[in-house]
Structures are given as C-alpha cells and as structure tokens.
Coordinates of C-alpha atoms in Angstrom, one line a residue:
M1 CA 31.1 98.2 118.2
T2 CA 33.3 97.5 121.4
V3 CA 37.1 97.3 121.5
D4 CA 36.7 93.4 121.9
K5 CA 34.4 92.8 119.1
K6 CA 36.5 94.9 117.0
L7 CA 39.6 92.6 117.9
L8 CA 37.9 89.5 117.4
M9 CA 36.7 90.5 113.8
D10 CA 40.4 91.5 113.3
F11 CA 41.4 88.2 114.7
I12 CA 39.9 86.0 111.9
P13 CA 41.9 87.3 109.1
Q14 CA 45.2 87.4 110.9
A15 CA 44.4 83.6 112.1
V16 CA 43.8 82.4 108.9
A17 CA 47.0 84.0 107.5
T18 CA 48.7 82.4 110.3
L19 CA 47.5 79.0 109.9
I20 CA 48.2 78.6 106.2
G21 CA 51.6 80.4 106.8
T22 CA 52.8 77.8 109.3
L23 CA 51.5 74.5 107.3
M24 CA 55.3 74.2 106.4
A25 CA 55.8 74.1 110.3
I26 CA 53.9 70.7 110.1
S27 CA 56.4 69.3 107.6
D28 CA 59.4 70.5 109.4
G29 CA 58.2 68.5 112.5
M30 CA 57.7 65.7 110.3
T31 CA 61.1 66.0 109.2
Y32 CA 62.4 66.5 112.8
G33 CA 60.8 63.4 114.1
W34 CA 61.1 61.3 110.9
T35 CA 64.3 59.4 112.1
S36 CA 62.8 58.4 115.5
P37 CA 60.4 55.5 113.6
M38 CA 61.9 55.6 110.3
V39 CA 65.8 54.5 111.4
P40 CA 64.5 51.3 113.1
Y41 CA 62.5 50.6 109.8
F42 CA 65.4 51.0 107.9
M43 CA 67.3 48.7 110.1
S44 CA 64.7 46.1 110.0
N45 CA 64.3 43.1 107.7
A46 CA 61.3 44.7 106.2
T47 CA 63.2 47.8 104.6
H48 CA 63.2 48.7 100.9
I49 CA 66.7 50.4 101.2
I50 CA 69.7 49.0 102.9
M51 CA 71.3 51.2 105.8
T52 CA 74.2 51.1 108.2
D53 CA 74.0 52.3 111.8
N54 CA 76.6 55.0 110.7
D55 CA 74.0 55.9 108.0
G56 CA 71.3 56.0 110.7
D57 CA 73.5 58.5 112.8
W58 CA 74.0 60.8 109.7
M59 CA 70.3 60.9 109.1
E60 CA 70.0 62.9 112.0
T61 CA 72.8 65.1 111.7
I62 CA 72.7 66.0 107.8
N63 CA 69.1 67.3 108.3
L64 CA 70.5 69.7 111.1
L65 CA 73.6 70.8 108.9
G66 CA 70.9 71.7 106.3
Y67 CA 69.5 74.2 108.5
A68 CA 72.9 75.8 109.4
A69 CA 73.7 75.8 105.4
G70 CA 70.2 77.9 104.7
L71 CA 71.7 80.7 106.7
P72 CA 72.6 82.9 103.7
F73 CA 69.8 82.1 101.5
T74 CA 67.2 82.8 104.3
I75 CA 68.8 86.3 105.0
L76 CA 68.7 87.3 101.2
S77 CA 65.2 85.8 100.7
V78 CA 63.2 87.5 103.6
D79 CA 64.8 90.8 103.0
Y80 CA 64.9 91.1 99.2
L81 CA 62.2 88.6 98.0
G82 CA 59.9 89.6 101.2
R83 CA 58.4 87.2 103.9
K84 CA 55.4 86.0 101.6
I85 CA 57.8 84.7 98.9
S86 CA 60.2 83.2 101.4
M87 CA 57.4 81.0 102.9
I88 CA 56.3 79.8 99.6
L89 CA 59.9 78.9 98.5
S90 CA 60.3 77.1 101.8
A91 CA 57.2 75.0 101.2
S92 CA 58.0 74.4 97.8
V93 CA 61.5 72.9 98.5
G94 CA 59.7 71.1 101.5
C95 CA 57.3 69.5 99.0
L96 CA 60.3 68.4 96.6
C97 CA 62.1 66.8 99.6
W98 CA 59.0 64.7 100.3
V99 CA 58.5 63.7 96.6
L100 CA 62.1 62.6 96.7
L101 CA 61.9 60.4 99.8
L102 CA 58.7 58.9 98.3
T103 CA 60.0 58.1 95.0
T104 CA 63.8 57.0 95.6
M105 CA 65.5 53.7 96.1
D106 CA 69.0 55.7 96.4
L107 CA 70.4 56.2 100.1
K108 CA 72.3 59.3 98.6
V109 CA 69.0 61.0 97.4
I110 CA 67.9 60.4 101.0
F111 CA 70.6 62.2 102.6
T112 CA 70.2 65.1 99.7
S113 CA 66.5 65.4 100.7
R114 CA 67.2 65.5 104.6
F115 CA 69.8 68.0 103.9
L116 CA 67.4 70.3 101.7
A117 CA 64.7 69.8 103.9
G118 CA 66.7 71.2 106.8
M119 CA 67.6 74.5 104.5
A120 CA 63.7 74.8 103.9
G121 CA 62.9 74.3 107.9
D122 CA 65.6 77.2 108.5
M123 CA 63.8 79.6 106.1
C124 CA 60.2 78.5 107.3
F125 CA 61.1 79.2 110.9
V126 CA 62.4 82.8 110.1
A127 CA 60.1 83.9 107.6
A128 CA 56.8 82.8 109.3
P129 CA 57.4 84.0 112.8
M130 CA 58.6 87.3 111.2
Y131 CA 55.4 87.5 108.9
I132 CA 53.3 86.4 112.1
A133 CA 54.8 89.0 114.4
E134 CA 54.5 91.7 111.8
I135 CA 50.8 91.3 110.9
S136 CA 49.4 90.7 114.2
D137 CA 47.6 92.9 116.5
Y138 CA 49.9 93.3 119.7
R139 CA 47.4 92.0 122.0
I140 CA 47.2 88.5 120.1
R141 CA 50.7 88.5 119.0
G142 CA 51.7 86.0 121.6
F143 CA 48.9 83.7 120.6
L144 CA 49.3 83.7 116.9
S145 CA 53.2 83.4 117.0
S146 CA 52.8 80.4 119.3
L147 CA 50.7 78.7 116.8
I148 CA 53.9 77.7 114.7
Y149 CA 55.1 75.5 117.5
F150 CA 51.8 74.2 117.6
M151 CA 51.7 72.9 113.9
M152 CA 55.4 71.7 114.5
V153 CA 54.2 69.4 117.2
V154 CA 51.4 68.2 114.9
G155 CA 53.7 67.2 112.4
I156 CA 56.0 65.3 115.2
L157 CA 52.9 63.6 116.3
I158 CA 51.9 62.6 112.6
V159 CA 55.2 61.3 111.9
Y160 CA 55.3 59.2 114.9
C161 CA 52.0 57.7 114.3
T162 CA 52.2 57.1 110.4
G163 CA 56.0 56.0 110.6
A164 CA 55.1 53.4 113.2
L165 CA 51.5 52.2 112.3
A166 CA 51.5 52.8 108.6
P167 CA 53.7 51.9 105.3
Y168 CA 56.5 53.7 104.3
W169 CA 54.8 55.7 101.7
V170 CA 52.1 57.3 103.9
T171 CA 54.3 59.8 105.9
P172 CA 55.9 61.5 102.7
T173 CA 52.6 61.8 100.9
V174 CA 51.2 63.4 104.1
G175 CA 54.2 65.7 103.8
I176 CA 53.5 66.4 100.1
I177 CA 50.1 67.3 100.6
F178 CA 50.8 70.0 103.5
T179 CA 53.6 71.8 101.7
A180 CA 51.7 71.9 98.4
C181 CA 48.8 73.5 100.3
Q182 CA 51.1 76.0 101.7
A183 CA 53.1 76.8 98.4
V184 CA 49.5 77.4 96.6
F185 CA 47.7 79.1 99.4
V186 CA 50.0 81.6 100.6
W187 CA 50.0 83.4 97.2
F188 CA 46.6 84.7 98.1
L189 CA 47.7 86.1 101.5
P190 CA 49.0 89.7 101.9
E191 CA 52.5 90.6 102.5
S192 CA 53.9 92.0 105.6
P193 CA 53.0 95.7 105.9
Y194 CA 56.3 96.3 107.7
Y195 CA 58.1 94.7 104.6
Y196 CA 56.3 97.1 102.1
V197 CA 56.9 100.2 104.4
Y198 CA 60.7 99.1 104.8
K199 CA 60.6 99.2 100.8
N200 CA 58.9 102.5 100.5
K201 CA 55.8 100.9 99.3
Y202 CA 53.3 102.6 101.3
E203 CA 50.1 102.1 99.3
K204 CA 50.8 98.5 99.2
A205 CA 51.4 98.4 102.8
R206 CA 47.9 100.0 103.3
K207 CA 46.2 97.3 101.2
A208 CA 47.9 94.8 103.0
L209 CA 47.0 95.9 106.3
R210 CA 43.1 96.4 105.2
K211 CA 43.2 92.7 104.3
L212 CA 44.3 92.0 107.8
R213 CA 42.1 94.1 109.5
S214 CA 38.2 94.1 109.7
H215 CA 37.9 98.1 110.0
D216 CA 39.0 101.0 107.7
D217 CA 40.4 103.2 110.4
L218 CA 44.2 102.2 109.6
N219 CA 45.7 105.7 109.6
E220 CA 47.1 105.6 113.1
E221 CA 48.3 102.0 112.8
L222 CA 50.0 102.7 109.3
K223 CA 51.8 105.8 110.9
E224 CA 52.9 104.1 113.8
I225 CA 54.4 101.5 111.3
E226 CA 56.1 104.3 109.4
Q227 CA 57.9 105.8 112.5
E228 CA 59.0 102.6 113.5
V229 CA 60.7 101.5 110.3
E230 CA 62.1 105.1 109.5
R231 CA 63.3 105.2 113.3
E232 CA 65.0 101.9 112.9
K233 CA 66.2 103.0 109.3
T234 CA 68.2 105.9 111.1
E235 CA 70.2 103.0 113.0
K236 CA 71.1 101.4 109.8
G237 CA 71.1 97.8 109.5
R238 CA 74.5 96.5 109.0
P239 CA 75.7 93.1 110.3
Q240 CA 77.9 94.6 112.8
D241 CA 75.1 96.6 114.4
L242 CA 73.8 93.3 115.7
I243 CA 76.7 93.5 118.0
M244 CA 77.5 97.2 118.4
V245 CA 74.4 98.4 119.1
K246 CA 73.3 97.5 122.7
S247 CA 69.8 96.7 122.3
N248 CA 70.7 94.5 119.4
R249 CA 73.3 92.9 121.4
L250 CA 70.8 92.0 124.1
A251 CA 68.2 90.8 121.9
L252 CA 70.9 88.5 120.2
L253 CA 71.9 87.3 123.5
I254 CA 68.2 86.6 124.7
S255 CA 67.6 84.7 121.5
L256 CA 70.7 82.5 121.7
I257 CA 70.2 81.6 125.2
L258 CA 66.5 80.8 124.7
N259 CA 67.3 78.8 121.7
G260 CA 70.3 77.1 123.1
G261 CA 68.4 76.3 126.3
Q262 CA 65.7 74.3 124.6
H263 CA 68.2 71.7 123.3
F264 CA 70.4 72.1 126.7
V265 CA 67.4 70.6 128.5
G266 CA 67.2 67.7 126.2
I267 CA 64.4 68.4 123.9
S268 CA 66.3 67.0 120.8
V269 CA 67.6 63.9 122.4
F270 CA 64.0 62.9 123.6
L271 CA 62.6 63.8 120.4
M272 CA 65.2 61.5 118.3
N273 CA 65.8 58.9 121.0
L274 CA 63.0 58.6 123.0
Q275 CA 62.3 54.9 122.3
N276 CA 65.8 54.1 123.1
I277 CA 65.8 56.0 126.4
L278 CA 62.5 54.2 127.6
D279 CA 64.1 50.9 126.4
K280 CA 66.9 51.5 128.9
A281 CA 64.7 51.6 131.7
G282 CA 63.3 48.2 130.9
S283 CA 59.7 49.3 131.6
V284 CA 57.1 46.5 131.5
Y285 CA 54.2 48.9 131.7
I286 CA 54.1 50.4 128.3
E287 CA 55.6 49.8 124.9
S288 CA 58.2 52.4 123.8
S289 CA 56.5 53.0 120.7
T290 CA 53.2 53.7 122.1
A291 CA 54.8 56.0 124.6
S292 CA 56.3 58.0 121.9
I293 CA 53.0 58.5 120.4
I294 CA 51.6 59.6 123.9
F295 CA 54.4 61.8 124.2
A296 CA 54.1 63.7 121.2
G297 CA 50.1 63.9 121.9
I298 CA 51.0 65.4 125.4
M299 CA 53.2 68.1 123.7
L300 CA 50.7 69.0 121.2
I301 CA 47.7 69.5 124.0
S302 CA 50.6 71.6 126.1
T303 CA 51.4 73.6 123.1
G304 CA 47.8 74.6 122.6
I305 CA 47.2 75.6 126.3
A306 CA 50.3 77.5 126.1
A307 CA 49.1 79.4 122.9
V308 CA 45.9 80.5 124.6
I309 CA 47.6 81.5 127.8
I310 CA 50.7 83.2 126.7
D311 CA 49.1 86.8 126.2
S312 CA 47.4 86.5 129.8
F313 CA 50.2 85.1 131.8
G314 CA 52.9 86.6 129.9
R315 CA 56.2 85.3 128.5
K316 CA 58.4 85.2 131.9
F317 CA 56.0 83.4 134.1
L318 CA 55.7 80.7 131.6
L319 CA 59.5 80.3 131.2
I320 CA 60.1 80.2 134.9
S321 CA 57.3 77.8 135.6
S322 CA 58.2 75.5 132.7
S323 CA 61.9 75.5 133.4
F324 CA 61.2 74.6 137.1
T325 CA 58.7 71.6 136.4
T326 CA 60.7 70.6 133.5
G327 CA 63.7 70.5 135.8
L328 CA 61.8 68.3 138.4
A329 CA 61.0 65.8 135.9
L330 CA 64.3 65.5 134.8
L331 CA 65.7 65.1 137.9
V332 CA 63.6 62.3 139.1
M333 CA 64.4 60.6 135.8
S334 CA 68.2 61.2 136.5
I335 CA 68.0 59.8 139.9
F336 CA 66.3 56.5 138.5
F337 CA 68.8 55.8 136.0
H338 CA 71.6 56.5 138.7
L339 CA 70.1 54.1 141.0
Q340 CA 70.1 51.5 137.7
H341 CA 73.5 52.0 137.3
L342 CA 74.5 51.4 141.0
G343 CA 72.8 48.2 140.8
Y344 CA 69.6 48.8 142.9
E345 CA 66.5 46.9 142.0
V346 CA 64.3 49.3 140.2
S347 CA 62.1 47.1 138.0
N348 CA 59.1 47.7 140.3
I349 CA 59.4 51.2 139.6
S350 CA 60.3 51.1 135.9
W351 CA 57.2 53.2 135.2
I352 CA 58.9 56.2 136.6
P353 CA 60.8 57.2 133.5
A354 CA 57.8 57.0 131.2
A355 CA 55.8 59.1 133.6
C356 CA 58.7 61.7 133.8
V357 CA 58.7 62.0 130.0
M358 CA 55.2 62.5 130.0
V359 CA 55.6 65.4 132.8
Y360 CA 58.4 66.6 130.6
A361 CA 56.3 66.9 127.3
A362 CA 53.6 68.6 129.2
T363 CA 55.7 71.1 131.1
F364 CA 58.6 71.8 128.4
K365 CA 55.9 72.9 126.0
V366 CA 54.2 75.4 128.1
G367 CA 57.1 77.6 128.5
L368 CA 60.6 76.3 127.0
G369 CA 58.9 75.0 124.0
V370 CA 57.1 77.9 122.8
V371 CA 57.9 81.2 124.2
P372 CA 61.5 81.5 122.4
I373 CA 60.0 81.5 119.1
V374 CA 57.4 84.2 120.1
M375 CA 60.1 86.4 121.9
I376 CA 62.7 86.2 119.1
A377 CA 60.5 87.4 116.4
E378 CA 59.4 90.4 118.8
I379 CA 62.6 91.7 120.1
F380 CA 64.7 92.3 116.7
P381 CA 64.2 95.6 114.9
T382 CA 63.1 95.5 111.3
T383 CA 66.4 96.5 109.8
I384 CA 68.4 93.8 111.4
K385 CA 65.4 91.2 111.8
A386 CA 66.2 88.8 109.3
L387 CA 69.9 88.5 110.0
G388 CA 69.2 88.2 114.0
M389 CA 66.3 85.6 113.7
T390 CA 68.4 83.4 111.1
I391 CA 71.8 83.7 113.6
A392 CA 69.2 82.5 116.4
D393 CA 67.8 79.8 114.1
V394 CA 71.4 78.4 113.1
F395 CA 72.3 78.5 116.7
Y396 CA 69.0 76.5 117.4
V397 CA 70.4 73.8 115.2
L398 CA 74.0 74.0 116.6
A399 CA 72.7 73.4 119.9
A400 CA 70.7 70.5 118.8
V401 CA 73.8 69.0 117.2
V402 CA 76.0 69.7 120.2
S403 CA 73.4 68.2 122.7
I404 CA 72.6 65.0 120.6
N405 CA 76.6 64.3 120.2
L406 CA 77.2 65.2 124.0
Y407 CA 74.5 63.1 125.2
Q408 CA 75.7 60.0 123.0
T409 CA 79.2 60.9 124.2
L410 CA 78.3 61.0 127.9
V411 CA 76.1 57.8 127.7
N412 CA 78.9 56.0 126.4
Y413 CA 81.6 56.9 128.8
F414 CA 79.2 57.3 131.9
K415 CA 75.7 56.0 131.3
I416 CA 72.7 58.0 130.6
H417 CA 72.0 59.3 134.0
V418 CA 75.0 61.7 133.5
P419 CA 73.5 63.6 130.5
L420 CA 70.2 63.6 132.3
Y421 CA 71.5 65.3 135.4
L422 CA 73.6 68.1 132.9
F423 CA 69.9 68.7 131.3
T424 CA 68.4 69.0 134.8
A425 CA 71.0 71.8 135.7
F426 CA 70.4 73.7 132.5
S427 CA 66.9 73.6 133.2
F428 CA 67.3 75.5 136.7
L429 CA 69.9 77.8 135.1
M430 CA 67.2 78.9 132.6
I431 CA 65.1 80.3 135.7
L432 CA 68.0 82.4 136.9
F433 CA 68.5 83.6 133.1
T434 CA 64.7 84.7 132.9
I435 CA 64.6 86.7 136.0
L436 CA 67.9 88.5 135.4
W437 CA 67.8 89.1 131.5
I438 CA 64.4 88.3 130.1
P439 CA 62.0 91.3 129.4
E440 CA 58.2 91.0 129.5
T441 CA 57.0 91.8 126.1
K442 CA 53.1 90.5 126.8
G443 CA 50.9 93.8 125.5
Q444 CA 53.8 95.6 123.8
T445 CA 54.0 96.8 120.4
L446 CA 57.2 96.0 118.4
D447 CA 58.1 99.4 118.5
D448 CA 57.6 99.7 122.4
I449 CA 59.9 96.6 122.8
Q450 CA 62.6 98.2 121.0
F451 CA 62.5 101.2 123.7
M452 CA 62.3 98.5 126.6
L453 CA 65.7 97.1 125.2
K454 CA 67.0 100.5 125.0
G455 CA 65.8 101.0 128.6
E456 CA 63.5 103.7 127.3
K457 CA 59.7 103.9 127.8
G458 CA 57.5 103.3 124.4
H459 CA 54.0 105.1 123.8
H460 CA 52.3 102.1 125.4
N461 CA 54.3 102.4 128.4
K462 CA 53.4 106.2 128.6
S463 CA 50.4 107.6 130.7
E464 CA 50.2 110.0 127.7
K465 CA 49.1 109.2 124.2
P466 CA 51.2 109.3 121.4
D467 CA 51.3 112.5 119.2
H468 CA 49.7 111.9 115.9
S469 CA 49.3 115.3 115.0
E470 CA 52.0 115.2 111.7
Q471 CA 50.8 113.4 109.1
G472 CA 52.8 110.8 107.6
K473 CA 53.5 109.4 104.2
F474 CA 49.9 107.6 104.3

C-alpha cells in the first residue's frame, strides 16, 4: 500500500470524528448570528415577546459575556474530564439553551439562555480544536482543524435563512437537532491519545489511536506522542509558565493577535450589523436581508476552499493574501461612506458596499477567518494547551465586545466611514505581523512546532530520522 493510499484510509476515521465533534459549532454559529434576524423580529409587531432597543443591544453582549465566564469551567473540563467529555458537555448545555429559547415567553429566560450558550460555545471552541489537532495526521491537520469554522459558518447561514424566512420556532428546533446529535454520537468516538498519555493511560491511548488509524503499525507514532508529552511534562504546566517560558509566551502572543485581529478587521460588526450597514448605503439594487444570506453563503464556500488548500499553500500565505484583499474591500467601502458623508451623490454607485461585503466575505474566510483556529490548536504544548487556548478564546470574545462597542461609538460620533477606515488599517497591519511573527506550521508535527517556537529543529525538519532504538512505555 502506498503512503497516499494509507493516508486516505487514515483520513476516513479522522474526518468522521471531526465532523461529529464539530456539530456544536453549527449551533454556535447559529447563536452568534441569531441577533441579526431575531432582534428585528422582536422589535416588530409580529413578536411574541416584547423587547426594547436596550434589550436588543444586551442580547448581543450577554452572549459574549457568557463566553468569558466559561473560562474556568473550560480549563477544568478539558484537563480533568478530557476533550471528549468536554465536547459532550458543551453540546448538552447548547441543547438546553435552544430548548429554553423554543419554550419560553420570558425575556429573562432568553438572556439566561444566551449567557449559557456563550459558556457552551467557549468550551466547544477549546475542546473541539484541541481534540482535532491531537487525533489528526500532521499532513491533513490543517484541513480537519479548519472544518470547525466551516461548520460555524453553516450555522450562520442557517440562522440567517430560518430567522428571516421561517417561523420563530424553526431556528431553535434546528439547534436542538444538531446539539443533541453531537451529545449522543460523541460518546462513540475515541478520546484523544495525547490526553490518555498525559494521564498515563498508555493502553487506552493505543486503543484510541487504533480507532483513528487504518493500520496496526502504531508503535512509532505512539512513542513520538509519549516522548512529546513526557518532554512537555518536564517543563511543568503551571499557569505562570504561559508567560515565563519563551516559546509559550510567543504562542500566546500569536494567539492573541490572531484572535483579536479577526474582530478588529470587522467580522463581528458585519455578522451582527450587516443589514443595518447595507441600509445605510441606501442601495436600491438588493434587499439587505437577501444580501445577508448571500454574504453567509459566500463565507461558507470560502471556508470550504480554505479547508482544502490550507495544507497545500500554508498558513502564512493565506493570512497575508487574506489580509491584503480584505483590506482593499474595506478601503473601498470606507471611501464610499466617506463620500456619502461629505454630501456627494452616490446613489448611482450604491451597489458598491454590497459588492464589497461579498468580497470581504470571500477573502476574510480564506485566511483570517480560518487560519487562527488551526494555528492556535497547534502551537501550545499539551501541558499548557487548555489554559492557553481558553485565554485565547476569551480574548477572542473580548475583542468582539470591544470592536462592536468601538464601532457603535465611532458611528455615533463620526459616522460609519471612521470605524471602517480603522478596520482597514488593522487589515494591513495583520500583513506586517504575519511576516514578522507567524511561523509556518504546515506539514509539521505538534512536537516539531514546539521545537520551532523554541528556535530549534524538530525531527521532521532534520535530514536524519529520529532515533527510535529505545522502547517506550508502549
């Protein structure tokens, strides 16, 4: 059997585990985009629950606060209960939240549901990427890791469609189906071999890896996992090591910039305010609700393309090209709204903002919207991964909160072109940061990435093969 056929056979169980483990991401995408169609519904005469403008603003914020509040629970869960149980717990809480939204007539219950959904989403976007990175062959890790964002965009597209075109009960019903399926089917998946080795459960690690590989020649891979985890254990795993150890500090910096950069190029603002932004353009060429659905559809296609090419083109290339083209789309949109603010007649070109947001959707998701979740799951060592990824995830939420509030403040004081210019500047700054600081992790094992961050060479970077003469615990 050739290496390619062997890899293809290995791909099947790993892809199945990834798809089942990321069903909660569909729910999280639905939760994230829920306010775009639902807040207008609650403000309309057709609503079954009365809501004020202030309530609508809080509907966005309280979900993001839930993400931040989930920090301690996520760290404890993924380290002590495991990646698999954490994914089940996340899906179970997500299912409960959709049940509450489906059955309640009380605004307080809706707020509670949105808060808990944020906590569940935080655990989902730590446990699932961690699990995928640890079960995947390094040659297809980028593709499999990027699928979680693909699933999230599926959720955004679903909620845009059901929220705008279907009765209220349809959206929570769909959310219940996806979360319940994950909560049930993840039970049948193997736990991460890395987690079992970390807990000194070597035979369970072998059994788990056997379910994830199509061949029985596991000794070399198991030994490499053991050596990696044992080496990382010697470096301890204390919270302060995230700052005191140079490689961990670099990993944390990269994670924070990548997660923060996504929001400061405007993605949360567009997802939660797209219809309002297009209405401000005064376009007569397309309805804003229709444009929102097209926007989500383009993001979905773009995410799929990114998943396919990320292991061929590499992380840095996608980040740089995505930042550049996203910046151009934002610049053109900024100039349009600036001219509109200055009193120029722009009605004949009012299609430009809609076209720009479509370009933005395509170019953002090719790099800026996919690469961060892939890299953040790769660059932290096992001993500190839960804490590092959770802090990065919380920073992702805080950046979303800050960017949304900054956008609203600047729009109120200076009009919409000012925050758009700011987002443009951040897009081009991301190019500089990527060139100077981001390592290329394509085709590297998790262990080799740690050597890279330390400025050393790993096994797959050396011309000689690693020495496996000594027998491990396996």
